[in-house]
Short mmCIF file of C-alpha atoms in Angstrom, two decimals:
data_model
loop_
_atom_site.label_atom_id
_atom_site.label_comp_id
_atom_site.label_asym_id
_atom_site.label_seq_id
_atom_site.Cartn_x
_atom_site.Cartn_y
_atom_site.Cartn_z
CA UNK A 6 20.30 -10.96 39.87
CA UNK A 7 18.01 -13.43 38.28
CA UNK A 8 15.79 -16.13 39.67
CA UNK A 9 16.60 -19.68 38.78
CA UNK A 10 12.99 -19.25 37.61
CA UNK A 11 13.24 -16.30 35.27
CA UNK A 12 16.64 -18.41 34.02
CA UNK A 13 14.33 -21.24 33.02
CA UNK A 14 11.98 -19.59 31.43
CA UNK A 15 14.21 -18.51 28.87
CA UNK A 16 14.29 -21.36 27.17
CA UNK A 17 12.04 -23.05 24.52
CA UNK A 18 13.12 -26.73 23.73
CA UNK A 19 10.48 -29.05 22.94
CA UNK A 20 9.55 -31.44 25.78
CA UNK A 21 11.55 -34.85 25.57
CA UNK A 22 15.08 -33.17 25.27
CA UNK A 23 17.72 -34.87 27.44
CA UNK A 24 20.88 -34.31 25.48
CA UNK A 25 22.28 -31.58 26.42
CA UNK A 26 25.74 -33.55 26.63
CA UNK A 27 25.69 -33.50 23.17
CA UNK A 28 24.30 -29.96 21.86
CA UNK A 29 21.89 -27.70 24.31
CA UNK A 30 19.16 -25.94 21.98
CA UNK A 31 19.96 -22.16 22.24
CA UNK A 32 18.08 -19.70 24.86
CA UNK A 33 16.06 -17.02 23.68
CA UNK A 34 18.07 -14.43 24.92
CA UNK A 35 21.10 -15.71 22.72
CA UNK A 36 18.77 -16.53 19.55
CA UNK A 37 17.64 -12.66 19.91
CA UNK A 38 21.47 -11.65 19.96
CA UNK A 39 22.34 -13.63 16.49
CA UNK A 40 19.23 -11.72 14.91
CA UNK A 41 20.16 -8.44 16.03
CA UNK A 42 23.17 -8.53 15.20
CA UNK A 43 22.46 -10.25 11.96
CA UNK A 44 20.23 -7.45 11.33
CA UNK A 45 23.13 -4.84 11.38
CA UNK A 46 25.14 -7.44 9.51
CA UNK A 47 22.83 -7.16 6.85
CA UNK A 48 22.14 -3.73 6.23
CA UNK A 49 26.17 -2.78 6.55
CA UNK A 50 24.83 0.78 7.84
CA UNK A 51 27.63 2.95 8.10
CA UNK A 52 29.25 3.11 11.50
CA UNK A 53 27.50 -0.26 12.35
CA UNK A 54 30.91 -2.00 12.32
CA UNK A 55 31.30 -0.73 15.82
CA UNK A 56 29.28 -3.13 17.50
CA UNK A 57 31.21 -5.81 16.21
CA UNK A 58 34.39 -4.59 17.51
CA UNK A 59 33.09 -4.76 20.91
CA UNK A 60 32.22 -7.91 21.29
CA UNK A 61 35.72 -8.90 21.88
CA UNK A 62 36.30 -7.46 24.80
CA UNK A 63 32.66 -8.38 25.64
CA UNK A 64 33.29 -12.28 25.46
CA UNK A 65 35.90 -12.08 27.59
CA UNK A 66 34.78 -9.77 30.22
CA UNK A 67 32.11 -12.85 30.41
CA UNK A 68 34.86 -16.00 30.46
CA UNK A 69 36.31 -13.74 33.26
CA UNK A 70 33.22 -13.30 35.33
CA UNK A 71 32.71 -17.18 35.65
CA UNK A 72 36.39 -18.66 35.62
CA UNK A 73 38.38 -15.89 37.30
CA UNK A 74 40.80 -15.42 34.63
CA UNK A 75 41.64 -12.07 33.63
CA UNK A 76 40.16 -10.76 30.33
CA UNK A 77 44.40 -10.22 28.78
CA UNK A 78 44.55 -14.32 29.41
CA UNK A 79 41.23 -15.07 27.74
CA UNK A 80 41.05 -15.64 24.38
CA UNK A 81 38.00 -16.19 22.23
CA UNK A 82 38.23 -19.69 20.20
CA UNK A 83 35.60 -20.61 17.72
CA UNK A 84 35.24 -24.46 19.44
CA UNK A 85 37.10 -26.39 22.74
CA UNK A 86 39.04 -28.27 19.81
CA UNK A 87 41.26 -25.60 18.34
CA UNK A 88 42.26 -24.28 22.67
CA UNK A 89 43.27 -27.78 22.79
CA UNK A 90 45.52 -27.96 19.87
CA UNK A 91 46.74 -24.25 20.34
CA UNK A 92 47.58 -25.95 24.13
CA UNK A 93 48.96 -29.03 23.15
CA UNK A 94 50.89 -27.40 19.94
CA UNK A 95 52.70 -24.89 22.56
CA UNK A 96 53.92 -27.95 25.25
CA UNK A 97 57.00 -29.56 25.45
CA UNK A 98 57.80 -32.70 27.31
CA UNK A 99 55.07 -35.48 27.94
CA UNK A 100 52.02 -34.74 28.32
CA UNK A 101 49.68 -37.62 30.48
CA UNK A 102 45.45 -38.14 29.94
CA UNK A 103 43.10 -41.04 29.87
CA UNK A 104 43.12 -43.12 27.03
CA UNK A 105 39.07 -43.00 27.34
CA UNK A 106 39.09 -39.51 27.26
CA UNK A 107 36.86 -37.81 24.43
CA UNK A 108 38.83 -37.76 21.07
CA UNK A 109 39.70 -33.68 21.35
CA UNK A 110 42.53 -34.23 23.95
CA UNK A 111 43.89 -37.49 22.17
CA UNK A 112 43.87 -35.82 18.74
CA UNK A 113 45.47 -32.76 19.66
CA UNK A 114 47.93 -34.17 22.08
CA UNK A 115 49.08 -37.06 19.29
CA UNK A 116 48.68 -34.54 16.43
CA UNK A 117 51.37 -31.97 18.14
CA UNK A 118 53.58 -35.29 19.09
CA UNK A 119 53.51 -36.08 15.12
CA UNK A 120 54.26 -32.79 13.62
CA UNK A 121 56.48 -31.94 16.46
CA UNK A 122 58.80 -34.58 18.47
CA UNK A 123 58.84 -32.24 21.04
CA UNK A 124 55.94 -33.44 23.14
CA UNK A 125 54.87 -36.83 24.20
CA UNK A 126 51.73 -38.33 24.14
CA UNK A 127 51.21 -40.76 27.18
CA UNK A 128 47.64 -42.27 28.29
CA UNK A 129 46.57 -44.08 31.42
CA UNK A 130 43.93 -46.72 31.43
CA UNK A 131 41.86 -45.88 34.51
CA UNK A 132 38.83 -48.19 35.70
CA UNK A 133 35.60 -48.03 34.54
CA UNK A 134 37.07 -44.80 32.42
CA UNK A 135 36.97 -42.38 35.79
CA UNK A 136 40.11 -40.43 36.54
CA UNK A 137 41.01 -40.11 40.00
CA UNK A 138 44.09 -38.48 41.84
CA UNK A 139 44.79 -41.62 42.57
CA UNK A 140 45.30 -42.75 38.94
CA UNK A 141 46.98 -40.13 37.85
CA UNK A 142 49.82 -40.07 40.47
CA UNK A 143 49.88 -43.74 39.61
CA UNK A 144 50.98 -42.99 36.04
CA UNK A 145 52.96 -39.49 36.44
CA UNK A 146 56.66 -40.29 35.11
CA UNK A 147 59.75 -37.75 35.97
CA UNK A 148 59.33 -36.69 32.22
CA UNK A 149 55.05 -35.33 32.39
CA UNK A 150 55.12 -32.21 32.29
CA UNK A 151 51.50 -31.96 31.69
CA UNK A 152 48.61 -33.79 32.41
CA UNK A 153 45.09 -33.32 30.34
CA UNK A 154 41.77 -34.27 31.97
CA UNK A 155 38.03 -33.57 31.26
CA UNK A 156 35.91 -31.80 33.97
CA UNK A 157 32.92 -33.87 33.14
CA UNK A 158 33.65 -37.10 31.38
CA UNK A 159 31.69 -37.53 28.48
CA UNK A 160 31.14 -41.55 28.79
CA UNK A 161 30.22 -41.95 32.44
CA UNK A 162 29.27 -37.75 33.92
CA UNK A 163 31.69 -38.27 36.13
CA UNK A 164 33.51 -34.96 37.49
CA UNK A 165 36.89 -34.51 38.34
CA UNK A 166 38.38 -33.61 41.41
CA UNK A 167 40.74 -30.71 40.14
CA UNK A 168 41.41 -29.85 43.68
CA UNK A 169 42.92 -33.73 44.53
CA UNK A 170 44.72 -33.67 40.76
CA UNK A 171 46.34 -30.06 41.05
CA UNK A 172 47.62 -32.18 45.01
CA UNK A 173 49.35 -34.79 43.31
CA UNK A 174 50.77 -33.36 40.01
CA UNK A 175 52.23 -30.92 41.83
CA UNK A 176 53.95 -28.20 39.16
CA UNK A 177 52.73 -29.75 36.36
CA UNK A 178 50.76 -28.05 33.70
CA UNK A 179 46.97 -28.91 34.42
CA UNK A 180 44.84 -28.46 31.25
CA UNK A 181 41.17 -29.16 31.49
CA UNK A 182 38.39 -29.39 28.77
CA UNK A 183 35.36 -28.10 30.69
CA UNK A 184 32.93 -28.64 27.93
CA UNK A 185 30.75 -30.87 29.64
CA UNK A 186 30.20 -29.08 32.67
CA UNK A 187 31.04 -25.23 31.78
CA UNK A 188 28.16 -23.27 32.83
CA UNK A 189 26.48 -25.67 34.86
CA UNK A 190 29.47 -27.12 37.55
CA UNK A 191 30.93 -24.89 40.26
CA UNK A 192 34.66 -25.82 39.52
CA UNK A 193 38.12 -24.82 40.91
CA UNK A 194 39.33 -22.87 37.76
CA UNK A 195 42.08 -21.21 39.05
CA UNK A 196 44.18 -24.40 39.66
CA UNK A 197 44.65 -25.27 35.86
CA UNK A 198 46.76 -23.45 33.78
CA UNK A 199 44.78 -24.04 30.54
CA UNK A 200 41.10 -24.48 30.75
CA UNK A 201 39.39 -24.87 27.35
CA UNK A 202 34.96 -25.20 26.55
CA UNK A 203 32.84 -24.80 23.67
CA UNK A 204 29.56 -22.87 24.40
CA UNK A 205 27.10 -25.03 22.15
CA UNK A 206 26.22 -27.59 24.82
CA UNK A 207 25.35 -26.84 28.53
CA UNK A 208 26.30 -22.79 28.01
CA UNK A 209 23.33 -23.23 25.04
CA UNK A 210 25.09 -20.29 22.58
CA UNK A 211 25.34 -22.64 19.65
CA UNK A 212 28.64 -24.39 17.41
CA UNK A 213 31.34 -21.75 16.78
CA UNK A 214 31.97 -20.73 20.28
CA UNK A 215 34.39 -21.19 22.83
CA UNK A 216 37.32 -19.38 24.50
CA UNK A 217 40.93 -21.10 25.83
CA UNK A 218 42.13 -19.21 28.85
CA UNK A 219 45.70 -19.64 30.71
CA UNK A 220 47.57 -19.27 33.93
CA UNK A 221 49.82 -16.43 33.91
CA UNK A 222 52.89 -19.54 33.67
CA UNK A 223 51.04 -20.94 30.49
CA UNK A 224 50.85 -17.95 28.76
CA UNK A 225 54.31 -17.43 29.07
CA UNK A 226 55.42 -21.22 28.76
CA UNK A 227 53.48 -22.18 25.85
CA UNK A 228 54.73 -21.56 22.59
CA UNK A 229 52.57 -19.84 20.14
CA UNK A 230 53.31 -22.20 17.00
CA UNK A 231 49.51 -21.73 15.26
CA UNK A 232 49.27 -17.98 15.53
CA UNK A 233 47.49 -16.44 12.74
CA UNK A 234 47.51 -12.51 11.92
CA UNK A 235 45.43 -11.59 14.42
CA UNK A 236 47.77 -13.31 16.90
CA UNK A 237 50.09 -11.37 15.65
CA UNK A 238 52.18 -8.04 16.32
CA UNK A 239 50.94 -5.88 12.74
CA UNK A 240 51.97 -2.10 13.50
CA UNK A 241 49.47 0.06 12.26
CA UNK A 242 49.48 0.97 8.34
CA UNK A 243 51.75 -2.28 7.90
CA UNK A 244 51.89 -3.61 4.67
CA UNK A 245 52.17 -6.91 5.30
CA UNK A 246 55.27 -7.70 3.78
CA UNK A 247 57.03 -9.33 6.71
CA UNK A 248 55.81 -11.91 8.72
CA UNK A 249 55.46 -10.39 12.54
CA UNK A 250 56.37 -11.79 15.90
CA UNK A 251 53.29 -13.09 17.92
CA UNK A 252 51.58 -11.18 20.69
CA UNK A 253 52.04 -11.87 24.25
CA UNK A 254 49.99 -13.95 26.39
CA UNK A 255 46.71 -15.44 25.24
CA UNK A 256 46.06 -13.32 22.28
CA UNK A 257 48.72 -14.95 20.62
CA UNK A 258 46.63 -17.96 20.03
CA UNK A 259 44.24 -17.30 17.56
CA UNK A 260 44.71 -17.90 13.88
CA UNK A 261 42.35 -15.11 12.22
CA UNK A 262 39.33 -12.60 13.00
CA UNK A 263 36.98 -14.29 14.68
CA UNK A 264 33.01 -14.43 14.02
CA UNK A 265 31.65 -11.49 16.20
CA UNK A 266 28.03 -12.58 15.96
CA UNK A 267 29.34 -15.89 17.50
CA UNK A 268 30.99 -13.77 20.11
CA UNK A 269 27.76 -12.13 20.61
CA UNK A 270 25.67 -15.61 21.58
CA UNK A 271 28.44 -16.60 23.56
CA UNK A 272 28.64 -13.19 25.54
CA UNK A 273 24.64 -13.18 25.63
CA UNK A 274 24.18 -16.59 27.51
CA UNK A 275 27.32 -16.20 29.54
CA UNK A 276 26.17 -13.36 30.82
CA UNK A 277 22.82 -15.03 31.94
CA UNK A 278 24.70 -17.97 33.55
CA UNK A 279 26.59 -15.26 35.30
CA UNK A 280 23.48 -13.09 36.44
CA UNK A 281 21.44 -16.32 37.71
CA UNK A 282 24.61 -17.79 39.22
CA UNK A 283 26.22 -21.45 38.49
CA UNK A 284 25.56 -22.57 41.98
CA UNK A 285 21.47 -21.84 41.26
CA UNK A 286 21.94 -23.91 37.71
CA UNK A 287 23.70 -26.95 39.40
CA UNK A 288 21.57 -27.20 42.48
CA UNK A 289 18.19 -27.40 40.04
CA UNK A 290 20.10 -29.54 37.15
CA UNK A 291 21.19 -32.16 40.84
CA UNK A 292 17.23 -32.42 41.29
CA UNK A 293 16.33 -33.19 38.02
CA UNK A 294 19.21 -35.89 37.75
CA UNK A 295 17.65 -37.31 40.76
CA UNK A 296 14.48 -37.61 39.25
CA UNK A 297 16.25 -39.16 36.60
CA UNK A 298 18.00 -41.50 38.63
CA UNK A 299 14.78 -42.35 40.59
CA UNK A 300 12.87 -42.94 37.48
CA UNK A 301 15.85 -45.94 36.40
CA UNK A 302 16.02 -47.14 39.71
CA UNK A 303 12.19 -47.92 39.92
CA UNK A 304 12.40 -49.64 36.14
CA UNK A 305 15.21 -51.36 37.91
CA UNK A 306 17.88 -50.30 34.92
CA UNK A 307 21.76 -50.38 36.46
CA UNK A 308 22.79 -46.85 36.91
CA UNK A 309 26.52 -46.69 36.15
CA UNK A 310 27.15 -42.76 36.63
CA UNK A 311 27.98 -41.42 39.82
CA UNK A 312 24.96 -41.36 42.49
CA UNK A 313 26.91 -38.97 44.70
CA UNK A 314 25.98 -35.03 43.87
CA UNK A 315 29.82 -34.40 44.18
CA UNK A 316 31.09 -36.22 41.63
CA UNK A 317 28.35 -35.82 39.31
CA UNK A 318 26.97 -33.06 36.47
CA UNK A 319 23.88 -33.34 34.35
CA UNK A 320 24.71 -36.95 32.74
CA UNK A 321 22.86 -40.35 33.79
CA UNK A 322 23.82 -43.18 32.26
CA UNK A 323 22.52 -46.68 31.89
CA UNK A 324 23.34 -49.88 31.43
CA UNK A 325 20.90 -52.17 30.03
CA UNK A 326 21.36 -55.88 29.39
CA UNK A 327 22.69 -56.23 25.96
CA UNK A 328 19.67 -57.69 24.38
CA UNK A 329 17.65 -54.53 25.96
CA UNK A 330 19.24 -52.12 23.87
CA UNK A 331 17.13 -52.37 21.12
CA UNK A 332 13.85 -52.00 22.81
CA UNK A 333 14.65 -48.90 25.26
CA UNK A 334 16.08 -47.29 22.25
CA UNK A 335 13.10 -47.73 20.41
CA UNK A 336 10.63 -46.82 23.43
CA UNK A 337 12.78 -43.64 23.99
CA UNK A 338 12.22 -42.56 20.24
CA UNK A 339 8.55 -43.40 20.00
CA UNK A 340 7.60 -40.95 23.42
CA UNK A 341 9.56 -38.49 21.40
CA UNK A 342 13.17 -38.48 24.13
CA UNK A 343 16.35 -37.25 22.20
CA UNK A 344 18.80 -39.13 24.10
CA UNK A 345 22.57 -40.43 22.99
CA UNK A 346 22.83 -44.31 22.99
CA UNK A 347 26.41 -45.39 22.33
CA UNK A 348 28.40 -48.62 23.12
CA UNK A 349 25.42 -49.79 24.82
CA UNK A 350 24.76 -47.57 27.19
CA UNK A 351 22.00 -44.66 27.32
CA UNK A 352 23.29 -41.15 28.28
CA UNK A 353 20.74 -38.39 29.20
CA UNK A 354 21.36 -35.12 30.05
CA UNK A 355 19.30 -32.89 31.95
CA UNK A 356 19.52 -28.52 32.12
CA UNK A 357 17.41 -26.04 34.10
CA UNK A 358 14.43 -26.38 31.56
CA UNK A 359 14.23 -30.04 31.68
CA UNK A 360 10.83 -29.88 33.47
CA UNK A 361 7.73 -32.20 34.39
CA UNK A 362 6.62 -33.07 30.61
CA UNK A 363 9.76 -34.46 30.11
CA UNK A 364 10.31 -36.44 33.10
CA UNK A 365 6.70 -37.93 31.90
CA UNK A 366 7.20 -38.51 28.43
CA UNK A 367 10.71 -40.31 29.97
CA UNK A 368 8.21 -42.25 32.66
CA UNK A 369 6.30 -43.48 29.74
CA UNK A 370 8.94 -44.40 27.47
CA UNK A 371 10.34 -46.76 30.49
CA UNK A 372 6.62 -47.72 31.09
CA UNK A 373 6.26 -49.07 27.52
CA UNK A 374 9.90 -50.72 27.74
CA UNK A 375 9.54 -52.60 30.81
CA UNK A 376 6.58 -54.51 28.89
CA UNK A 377 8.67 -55.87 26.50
CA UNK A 378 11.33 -57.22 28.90
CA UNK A 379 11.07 -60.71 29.72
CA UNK A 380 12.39 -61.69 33.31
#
């Protein structure tokens, strides 16, 4: 096992990083992997090859270590996007999410209702953006078959109660996109039947990773419409005249061979997660967000994100007064804080690294803000 410590450590982002919501900066560990194996890339050695074949298998012995999923219903995806359209692509019937949801599940899900007819695109409105069991057996309909959600909601951090949505959907198809809390929530994984996340925020592995895995029902129920020739039954020596039937189960979804370096920084830094343990990552991430909150609350800047440590992840945000936008935005760029600022509100995002030089340079941008506001 690894220390939380030892965890941190491997990291190296410059001080002032809080948005991890948006990319995390790769560990070391993972950066290491992408040379190494670029390395063999480069000098084609004969026999090399090998490596790359293994880390297949690799990836999803990983995805199976922290979601439960066996490795035959875990399939490697090169971003969260494309397991959402292979999921949405493969439904049938309606299909429910929040209309605030980030644009992945509203793209795919209307994308498959245009090119198909066979699936319908519903959305619910839910206050303040949060989806609740409550709202969503509010706006089930005898024809959902399906019902999309976030883990962590991109707008406002907060996470969803799979437990209380798997209560009142009942048989329905539960896909979640567990982007913004893979790695970093403990989460109920086994209750969805599609769970979908991209590695290059809070997993830190970098863009062109991610992995769609299914209940044993989804990956018999879903049709494999975008299944490319490596989704694809070719017997060996084939010459590729016909077109072959699909695979079974969740290799089926895939379009074409995949980037096995990218494999490789996704195995590498789930493989840490998995060695440190989530729980260790989301109890040190919970202090630091309390920090965070602390800090807002003594600049006296609204909070809007959950306070409770159950229904939150790594994302605070704020809501300054309209005409305050400006000036915190500036005071967070001049002390040097990478932070998202959309729609008025500030989202940061915390990790394990996020450490005392950061809450400081944050203390000072808020210092140096307060003196321009005018009470």
């Amino acid at each position: 096992m690894t220390t939380i410590d030892e965890y941190r450590q491997g990291f190296a982002e410059d001080p002032g990083y809080l948005d991890f919501a948006s990319f995390g900066p790769m560990s070391k560990a993972v950066l290491a992997e992408q040379n190494a194996l670029g390395e063999i890339h480069a000098r084609g050695r004969y026999g090399a090859g090998s490596v790359f074949d293994e880390q297949d298998i690799r990836v999803r012995e990983a995805v199976r270590r922290l979601t439960g999923f066996p490795t035959d219903r875990v399939v490697f995806q090169p971003n969260a996007s494309m397991g959402l359209f292979h999921a949405m692509f493969g439904l049938t019937g309606q299909v429910l999410y929040s209309a605030r949801e980030y644009p992945s599940i509203p793209v795919a899900a209307q994308r498959a209702a245009q090119a198909l007819h066979s699936v319908d695109s519903i959305t619910m409105q839910p206050p303040q953006g949060v989806v609740t069991p409550e709202v969503v057996r509010d706006n089930l309909t005898p024809a959902t078959t399906a019902v999309a959600v976030s883990l962590v909601d991109y707008r406002t951090g907060y996470r969803s109660d799979l437990e209380g949505i798997r209560d009142v959907i009942g048989d329905r198809l539960l896909i979640v996109d567990a982007i913004q809390g893979f790695g970093v929530v403990e989460a109920a994984y086994e209750l969805a039947d599609v769970v979908v996340a991209g590695g290059q925020k809070w997993v830190r592995a970098g863009w062109g990773t991610g992995f769609l895995a299914l209940s044993e029902r989804a990956a018999t129920d879903l049709v494999p419409l975008i299944s490319g020739v490596t989704g694809t039954i070719v017997p060996l020596g084939s010459s590729y005249e016909e077109v072959p039937p699909p695979l079974q189960g969740a290799a089926a979804f895939q379009v074409t061979r995949t980037d096995p370096i990218a494999q490789a920084r996704f195995a590498t830094a789930l493989e840490g997660i998995a060695d440190v343990g989530v729980g260790a990552i989301s109890g040190a991430i919970t202090e630091t967000v309390s920090s965070i909150i602390d800090l807002a609350d003594e600049f006296a800047l609204p909070v809007i994100s959950s306070r409770d440590e159950s229904e939150r992840a790594g994302i605070v945000v704020l809501e300054p007064e309209p005409p305050q936008v400006t000036a915190i935005t500036a005071s967070l760029i001049n002390h040097g804080i990478t932070a998202t600022v959309r729609d008025g509100l500030v989202r940061l995002s915390a990790h394990v690294s996020t450490g005392g030089e950061t809450l400081g340079a944050l203390r000072g941008a808020l210092t140096s803000y307060a003196t321009t506001v005018q009470y």
